Amino acid sequence: MQGVIIVGAGPSGLLLALYLSRAGINVRVLEAATEPDKQPRATHYGPAAVHELRRSGILGAMEEKGSFSPKSVSWRAPDGSVLAALPKPPPPSAASGNAQTPDGVVSLPLNLMVEILLGALGAQPTAQVEFGCRVVDVGQDAQSNSAWVDVVRDGDGEKSCRVEASYVVGCDGASSSVRGSLFGRSFPGYTWDTWLVAVNVRFHDVEAYEAAFSDVNFLIHPDNWYAAHLCNPMGGMGLTNGMVDVGGLADCLIGIHRGLATEDILDKYDDVRRGIFQDVVDGITTMNLERIMQDSTMLANVMRGPAKLKHDFTQYYLSHDKTDSQSHSIDVVSSVEKAAAALI
């Protein structure tokens, strides 16, 4: 394998780069922005994402940076009454006999996690992260069995250079140049006919509103805050699913690199991960959006959602012997399933 180009230095792109570089694969991360994302947003990571953070080896660094894991999570009615509650399970540990126990939710602002990922990548000799590199085109060469990107570097005007590798992975978000090269102006999926509106409002006299908000938690900041979501944001499953996406892709690419799998595993990856998004992420967030929380069966399915995000692609390796990467695989079902079943 010549190497892998990853377009986008967000959490998913950097996490994928860390997995691949630690497996000895040459990785080049190209980011259009001139510096890392410093916005303190996307603070909560679901159990399936925490599993990826754990097996990537950065969960301990996140804890040192100030991350915390809530002791419990609850769903409440508008009057504050608890509809359902899920206590945090004990951490996975084969020694304590609870290796099948899922991780809980972990909280740390995205910008701090990006710092940790960049630090970890800096220690990998096979990893290179470049900022100020805007990808303007993507393609492949059938004769050389390679993929390529055309890159415009910050300060070079519109002059582009071509970078080649065995694979190109698009992790460049809502305005993805990789996606644009694949689909043009069309965009697979559908658009809600309902508006979700976030409005930036400037308060000139904050003190005048303090009395009205005396009994609730609120945040007023002079800067503009915004979030554009191509994935339905109701439930916060977009980033979590993205991190699980790259965890599975890493297993596939590492398997190809080590001769444990053929490129056919990428077709399996496409089928499985696309199905998980459509059936789980889109399904759960749609239920959240439609507010059908009074139905206990649907609420149970919402709770099961994060556990359904994972899929072990190492099972498709040509050899079924357990590898180091497989030994980290944790079945995130038991406690969630018990709590969900109690609702029905």
Tab-separated table of C-alpha atoms in Angstrom:
chain	number	residue	atom	x	y	z
A	1	MET	CA	0.000	0.000	0.000
A	2	GLN	CA	1.435	3.371	-1.059
A	3	GLY	CA	-0.371	5.184	1.696
A	4	VAL	CA	-3.637	6.952	2.443
A	5	ILE	CA	-4.636	10.578	1.900
A	6	ILE	CA	-7.224	11.855	4.368
A	7	VAL	CA	-8.979	15.073	3.415
A	8	GLY	CA	-10.032	16.935	6.556
A	9	ALA	CA	-8.347	17.339	9.951
A	10	GLY	CA	-11.464	17.175	12.075
A	11	PRO	CA	-11.934	14.566	14.807
A	12	SER	CA	-12.925	11.778	12.402
A	13	GLY	CA	-10.076	12.410	9.964
A	14	LEU	CA	-7.473	12.655	12.715
A	15	LEU	CA	-8.785	9.559	14.485
A	16	LEU	CA	-8.560	7.573	11.251
A	17	ALA	CA	-5.037	8.881	10.684
A	18	LEU	CA	-4.021	7.758	14.167
A	19	TYR	CA	-5.329	4.231	13.636
A	20	LEU	CA	-3.619	3.860	10.265
A	21	SER	CA	-0.287	5.419	11.232
A	22	ARG	CA	-0.019	3.209	14.305
A	23	ALA	CA	-0.458	0.235	11.979
A	24	GLY	CA	2.560	1.397	9.966
A	25	ILE	CA	0.596	2.908	7.075
A	26	ASN	CA	1.825	6.206	5.624
A	27	VAL	CA	-0.895	8.806	6.140
A	28	ARG	CA	-1.138	12.354	4.836
A	29	VAL	CA	-3.900	14.563	6.261
A	30	LEU	CA	-4.797	17.638	4.177
A	31	GLU	CA	-6.867	20.386	5.823
A	32	ALA	CA	-8.127	23.502	4.048
A	33	ALA	CA	-8.166	25.639	7.212
A	34	THR	CA	-4.893	27.237	8.230
A	35	GLU	CA	-5.130	26.041	11.834
A	36	PRO	CA	-6.954	23.416	13.921
A	37	ASP	CA	-10.590	23.933	14.881
A	38	LYS	CA	-10.610	25.931	18.139
A	39	GLN	CA	-14.377	26.135	18.664
A	40	PRO	CA	-15.412	24.577	22.019
A	41	ARG	CA	-18.348	22.592	20.650
A	42	ALA	CA	-19.527	18.983	20.236
A	43	THR	CA	-18.745	18.158	23.834
A	44	HIS	CA	-20.485	14.786	24.263
A	45	TYR	CA	-19.440	11.457	22.754
A	46	GLY	CA	-21.782	8.472	22.864
A	47	PRO	CA	-20.772	4.968	24.017
A	48	ALA	CA	-19.940	3.749	20.507
A	49	ALA	CA	-17.575	6.706	19.991
A	50	VAL	CA	-16.042	6.212	23.440
A	51	HIS	CA	-15.225	2.656	22.414
A	52	GLU	CA	-13.200	4.081	19.509
A	53	LEU	CA	-11.507	6.631	21.767
A	54	ARG	CA	-10.583	3.841	24.161
A	55	ARG	CA	-9.086	1.523	21.565
A	56	SER	CA	-7.253	4.410	19.882
A	57	GLY	CA	-5.458	5.007	23.174
A	58	ILE	CA	-6.437	8.660	23.705
A	59	LEU	CA	-9.187	8.224	26.299
A	60	GLY	CA	-6.680	8.510	29.147
A	61	ALA	CA	-5.273	11.728	27.675
A	62	MET	CA	-8.807	13.100	27.423
A	63	GLU	CA	-9.352	12.374	31.108
A	64	GLU	CA	-6.116	14.185	31.947
A	65	LYS	CA	-7.327	17.126	29.835
A	66	GLY	CA	-10.465	17.432	31.944
A	67	SER	CA	-13.030	15.136	30.343
A	68	PHE	CA	-15.726	13.663	32.539
A	69	SER	CA	-18.296	10.928	32.195
A	70	PRO	CA	-21.809	11.698	33.532
A	71	LYS	CA	-22.963	9.282	36.237
A	72	SER	CA	-26.321	8.805	34.562
A	73	VAL	CA	-28.518	10.029	31.738
A	74	SER	CA	-32.262	10.568	31.855
A	75	TRP	CA	-35.120	11.426	29.524
A	76	ARG	CA	-37.612	13.889	30.962
A	77	ALA	CA	-41.056	15.212	30.113
A	78	PRO	CA	-41.602	18.983	29.736
A	79	ASP	CA	-42.677	19.149	33.405
A	80	GLY	CA	-39.347	17.659	34.504
A	81	SER	CA	-40.624	14.216	35.453
A	82	VAL	CA	-38.301	11.340	34.536
A	83	LEU	CA	-39.492	9.168	31.659
A	84	ALA	CA	-36.499	6.836	31.770
A	85	ALA	CA	-33.033	6.802	33.287
A	86	LEU	CA	-29.895	4.893	32.436
A	87	PRO	CA	-27.078	4.671	35.008
A	88	LYS	CA	-23.503	4.687	33.830
A	89	PRO	CA	-22.158	1.112	33.681
A	90	PRO	CA	-18.802	0.181	35.213
A	91	PRO	CA	-15.857	0.470	32.794
A	92	PRO	CA	-15.126	-2.543	30.575
A	93	SER	CA	-12.713	-4.927	32.241
A	94	ALA	CA	-12.184	-8.602	31.531
A	95	ALA	CA	-10.570	-8.989	34.957
A	96	SER	CA	-13.715	-7.801	36.728
A	97	GLY	CA	-15.934	-10.023	34.618
A	98	ASN	CA	-17.778	-7.209	32.826
A	99	ALA	CA	-15.969	-7.172	29.492
A	100	GLN	CA	-19.336	-6.990	27.733
A	101	THR	CA	-20.347	-3.810	29.550
A	102	PRO	CA	-20.657	-0.742	27.294
A	103	ASP	CA	-18.833	2.506	27.838
A	104	GLY	CA	-20.740	5.506	29.076
A	105	VAL	CA	-20.886	9.005	27.614
A	106	VAL	CA	-17.682	11.078	27.801
A	107	SER	CA	-17.621	14.875	27.668
A	108	LEU	CA	-14.789	17.094	26.417
A	109	PRO	CA	-14.963	20.041	23.992
A	110	LEU	CA	-14.058	19.020	20.458
A	111	ASN	CA	-11.195	21.500	20.180
A	112	LEU	CA	-9.412	19.889	23.136
A	113	MET	CA	-9.857	16.408	21.692
A	114	VAL	CA	-8.420	17.652	18.384
A	115	GLU	CA	-5.358	18.909	20.289
A	116	ILE	CA	-4.893	15.451	21.802
A	117	LEU	CA	-5.228	13.718	18.439
A	118	LEU	CA	-2.711	16.083	16.836
A	119	GLY	CA	-0.286	15.437	19.680
A	120	ALA	CA	-0.644	11.683	19.283
A	121	LEU	CA	-0.129	11.934	15.518
A	122	GLY	CA	2.981	14.034	16.057
A	123	ALA	CA	4.588	11.004	17.671
A	124	GLN	CA	3.911	8.797	14.634
A	125	PRO	CA	6.690	8.820	12.008
A	126	THR	CA	4.271	7.648	9.294
A	127	ALA	CA	1.777	10.500	9.844
A	128	GLN	CA	1.844	13.968	8.284
A	129	VAL	CA	-0.795	16.664	8.941
A	130	GLU	CA	-0.799	19.731	6.673
A	131	PHE	CA	-2.983	22.806	7.173
A	132	GLY	CA	-3.776	25.397	4.521
A	133	CYS	CA	-4.154	22.696	1.863
A	134	ARG	CA	-7.435	22.948	-0.057
A	135	VAL	CA	-8.361	19.918	-2.148
A	136	VAL	CA	-9.940	21.048	-5.431
A	137	ASP	CA	-10.266	17.752	-7.289
A	138	VAL	CA	-10.155	14.017	-6.639
A	139	GLY	CA	-9.652	11.108	-9.015
A	140	GLN	CA	-8.046	7.742	-9.607
A	141	ASP	CA	-5.645	6.171	-12.071
A	142	ALA	CA	-6.730	2.685	-13.092
A	143	GLN	CA	-3.365	1.900	-14.696
A	144	SER	CA	-1.307	2.617	-11.594
A	145	ASN	CA	-4.061	1.465	-9.229
A	146	SER	CA	-3.760	4.689	-7.256
A	147	ALA	CA	-5.894	7.650	-6.238
A	148	TRP	CA	-4.962	11.319	-6.369
A	149	VAL	CA	-5.996	14.764	-5.162
A	150	ASP	CA	-5.181	18.179	-6.576
A	151	VAL	CA	-4.242	20.570	-3.787
A	152	VAL	CA	-4.029	24.359	-3.637
A	153	ARG	CA	-1.812	25.501	-0.791
A	154	ASP	CA	-2.536	28.667	1.140
A	155	GLY	CA	-0.488	31.507	-0.327
A	156	ASP	CA	0.024	29.826	-3.729
A	157	GLY	CA	-2.914	31.519	-5.439
A	158	GLU	CA	-4.762	28.985	-7.593
A	159	LYS	CA	-1.674	26.963	-8.486
A	160	SER	CA	-2.308	23.318	-7.645
A	161	CYS	CA	-0.110	20.283	-7.113
A	162	ARG	CA	-1.070	16.611	-7.317
A	163	VAL	CA	-0.660	14.173	-4.435
A	164	GLU	CA	-1.057	10.415	-4.929
A	165	ALA	CA	-1.752	7.478	-2.633
A	166	SER	CA	-3.442	4.095	-2.669
A	167	TYR	CA	-6.629	5.520	-1.180
A	168	VAL	CA	-8.286	8.892	-0.601
A	169	VAL	CA	-10.719	9.272	2.299
A	170	GLY	CA	-13.051	12.258	2.552
A	171	CYS	CA	-13.470	13.493	6.128
A	172	ASP	CA	-14.001	17.121	5.152
A	173	GLY	CA	-17.468	17.795	6.482
A	174	ALA	CA	-20.511	19.589	5.141
A	175	SER	CA	-18.759	21.342	2.236
A	176	SER	CA	-16.764	18.264	1.266
A	177	SER	CA	-14.675	18.678	-1.875
A	178	VAL	CA	-14.324	14.899	-2.021
A	179	ARG	CA	-18.093	14.464	-2.036
A	180	GLY	CA	-18.387	17.199	-4.652
A	181	SER	CA	-15.940	15.368	-6.912
A	182	LEU	CA	-17.956	12.168	-6.567
A	183	PHE	CA	-21.489	13.521	-6.890
A	184	GLY	CA	-21.165	17.015	-8.372
A	185	ARG	CA	-24.070	19.270	-7.467
A	186	SER	CA	-26.358	16.354	-6.658
A	187	PHE	CA	-26.511	15.074	-3.119
A	188	PRO	CA	-27.787	11.608	-2.145
A	189	GLY	CA	-30.469	11.560	0.523
A	190	TYR	CA	-33.464	13.754	1.249
A	191	THR	CA	-34.272	17.129	2.741
A	192	TRP	CA	-36.844	17.707	5.474
A	193	ASP	CA	-39.696	20.001	4.527
A	194	THR	CA	-39.562	21.302	8.101
A	195	TRP	CA	-37.203	24.127	9.019
A	196	LEU	CA	-34.806	23.796	11.951
A	197	VAL	CA	-33.753	27.352	12.647
A	198	ALA	CA	-30.867	28.562	14.804
A	199	VAL	CA	-30.774	32.339	15.093
A	200	ASN	CA	-27.879	34.521	16.202
A	201	VAL	CA	-29.368	37.292	18.340
A	202	ARG	CA	-27.386	40.221	19.683
A	203	PHE	CA	-28.419	41.312	23.182
A	204	HIS	CA	-27.685	44.966	23.869
A	205	ASP	CA	-29.006	44.944	27.427
A	206	VAL	CA	-28.311	41.541	28.984
A	207	GLU	CA	-29.265	42.671	32.491
A	208	ALA	CA	-32.830	43.335	31.363
A	209	TYR	CA	-33.293	39.621	30.618
A	210	GLU	CA	-31.725	38.181	33.774
A	211	ALA	CA	-34.948	38.182	35.774
A	212	ALA	CA	-36.808	36.273	33.069
A	213	PHE	CA	-34.132	33.564	33.001
A	214	SER	CA	-33.539	33.350	36.738
A	215	ASP	CA	-34.731	29.742	37.072
A	216	VAL	CA	-32.956	28.158	34.084
A	217	ASN	CA	-29.424	27.607	32.830
A	218	PHE	CA	-28.468	29.806	29.901
A	219	LEU	CA	-25.456	31.078	28.021
A	220	ILE	CA	-25.070	34.447	26.358
A	221	HIS	CA	-21.853	35.077	24.465
A	222	PRO	CA	-20.904	38.077	22.321
A	223	ASP	CA	-19.575	35.913	19.476
A	224	ASN	CA	-21.733	34.211	16.876
A	225	TRP	CA	-22.402	30.546	17.581
A	226	TYR	CA	-23.600	28.269	14.815
A	227	ALA	CA	-23.698	24.646	13.703
A	228	ALA	CA	-24.613	23.423	10.232
A	229	HIS	CA	-25.878	19.861	10.210
A	230	LEU	CA	-26.220	17.583	7.204
A	231	CYS	CA	-27.113	14.812	9.635
A	232	ASN	CA	-30.268	15.410	11.662
A	233	PRO	CA	-28.862	16.846	14.934
A	234	MET	CA	-31.716	15.609	17.143
A	235	GLY	CA	-29.847	13.186	19.372
A	236	GLY	CA	-26.252	14.210	18.731
A	237	MET	CA	-25.454	11.027	16.788
A	238	GLY	CA	-23.622	12.604	13.841
A	239	LEU	CA	-20.112	12.892	15.289
A	240	THR	CA	-20.468	9.652	17.229
A	241	ASN	CA	-21.409	7.813	14.043
A	242	GLY	CA	-18.580	9.502	12.129
A	243	MET	CA	-16.044	8.248	14.651
A	244	VAL	CA	-17.467	4.732	14.445
A	245	ASP	CA	-17.382	5.018	10.635
A	246	VAL	CA	-13.639	5.675	10.631
A	247	GLY	CA	-13.002	3.002	13.247
A	248	GLY	CA	-14.544	0.433	10.935
A	249	LEU	CA	-12.766	1.851	7.889
A	250	ALA	CA	-9.450	1.665	9.734
A	251	ASP	CA	-9.998	-2.036	10.406
A	252	CYS	CA	-10.732	-2.579	6.698
A	253	LEU	CA	-7.681	-0.674	5.436
A	254	ILE	CA	-5.385	-2.241	8.027
A	255	GLY	CA	-6.674	-5.671	7.011
A	256	ILE	CA	-5.849	-4.916	3.357
A	257	HIS	CA	-2.418	-3.565	4.323
A	258	ARG	CA	-1.566	-6.693	6.315
A	259	GLY	CA	-2.913	-9.120	3.725
A	260	LEU	CA	-5.722	-10.215	6.023
A	261	ALA	CA	-8.424	-8.988	3.639
A	262	THR	CA	-8.927	-8.144	-0.024
A	263	GLU	CA	-10.400	-4.902	-1.340
A	264	ASP	CA	-13.788	-6.637	-1.367
A	265	ILE	CA	-14.002	-5.762	2.321
A	266	LEU	CA	-14.534	-2.133	1.280
A	267	ASP	CA	-17.725	-3.146	-0.536
A	268	LYS	CA	-18.856	-4.816	2.680
A	269	TYR	CA	-17.947	-1.645	4.579
A	270	ASP	CA	-20.015	0.495	2.221
A	271	ASP	CA	-23.023	-1.803	2.542
A	272	VAL	CA	-22.880	-2.148	6.332
A	273	ARG	CA	-22.093	1.437	7.311
A	274	ARG	CA	-24.604	2.892	4.853
A	275	GLY	CA	-27.235	0.533	6.257
A	276	ILE	CA	-26.411	1.492	9.840
A	277	PHE	CA	-26.789	5.171	9.027
A	278	GLN	CA	-30.102	4.686	7.260
A	279	ASP	CA	-31.594	2.242	9.758
A	280	VAL	CA	-30.141	3.495	13.043
A	281	VAL	CA	-28.852	7.076	12.863
A	282	ASP	CA	-31.482	8.413	10.494
A	283	GLY	CA	-34.180	6.307	12.110
A	284	ILE	CA	-33.412	7.347	15.682
A	285	THR	CA	-32.893	11.030	14.912
A	286	THR	CA	-36.112	11.064	12.916
A	287	MET	CA	-37.975	9.719	15.921
A	288	ASN	CA	-36.318	12.371	18.057
A	289	LEU	CA	-37.348	15.082	15.626
A	290	GLU	CA	-40.933	13.915	15.513
A	291	ARG	CA	-41.121	13.849	19.309
A	292	ILE	CA	-42.755	10.447	19.552
A	293	MET	CA	-41.274	9.985	22.995
A	294	GLN	CA	-44.544	9.047	24.679
A	295	ASP	CA	-44.395	5.617	23.011
A	296	SER	CA	-42.380	3.377	25.363
A	297	THR	CA	-41.422	0.965	22.569
A	298	MET	CA	-39.973	3.785	20.467
A	299	LEU	CA	-38.203	5.231	23.511
A	300	ALA	CA	-36.595	1.841	24.088
A	301	ASN	CA	-35.394	1.834	20.471
A	302	VAL	CA	-33.941	5.331	20.950
A	303	MET	CA	-31.960	4.061	23.936
A	304	ARG	CA	-30.707	1.076	21.939
A	305	GLY	CA	-29.556	3.339	19.099
A	306	PRO	CA	-25.918	3.986	20.150
A	307	ALA	CA	-25.343	0.262	20.745
A	308	LYS	CA	-26.427	-0.490	17.180
A	309	LEU	CA	-23.856	1.848	15.603
A	310	LYS	CA	-20.923	-0.546	15.877
A	311	HIS	CA	-19.870	-3.276	13.465
A	312	ASP	CA	-16.730	-5.437	13.643
A	313	PHE	CA	-15.170	-5.537	10.165
A	314	THR	CA	-12.310	-7.784	11.308
A	315	GLN	CA	-14.759	-10.710	11.074
A	316	TYR	CA	-14.332	-10.464	7.288
A	317	TYR	CA	-10.565	-10.973	7.411
A	318	LEU	CA	-9.293	-13.996	5.474
A	319	SER	CA	-7.893	-15.375	8.736
A	320	HIS	CA	-10.202	-15.454	11.740
A	321	ASP	CA	-7.446	-15.510	14.361
A	322	LYS	CA	-7.904	-12.723	16.893
A	323	THR	CA	-5.549	-9.785	16.361
A	324	ASP	CA	-4.596	-7.001	18.733
A	325	SER	CA	-7.167	-4.709	17.149
A	326	GLN	CA	-9.907	-7.308	17.603
A	327	SER	CA	-9.077	-7.805	21.264
A	328	HIS	CA	-10.326	-4.276	21.899
A	329	SER	CA	-13.742	-5.016	20.401
A	330	ILE	CA	-16.458	-4.623	23.045
A	331	ASP	CA	-20.071	-5.642	22.622
A	332	VAL	CA	-21.962	-2.546	23.735
A	333	VAL	CA	-25.270	-4.188	24.496
A	334	SER	CA	-25.931	-5.629	27.947
A	335	SER	CA	-26.743	-2.683	30.219
A	336	VAL	CA	-28.427	-0.659	27.472
A	337	GLU	CA	-30.535	-3.655	26.475
A	338	LYS	CA	-31.639	-4.256	30.065
A	339	ALA	CA	-32.676	-0.637	30.549
A	340	ALA	CA	-34.470	-0.547	27.201
A	341	ALA	CA	-36.279	-3.818	27.843
A	342	ALA	CA	-37.541	-2.480	31.170
A	343	LEU	CA	-39.458	0.222	29.305
A	344	ILE	CA	-41.515	-2.211	27.243
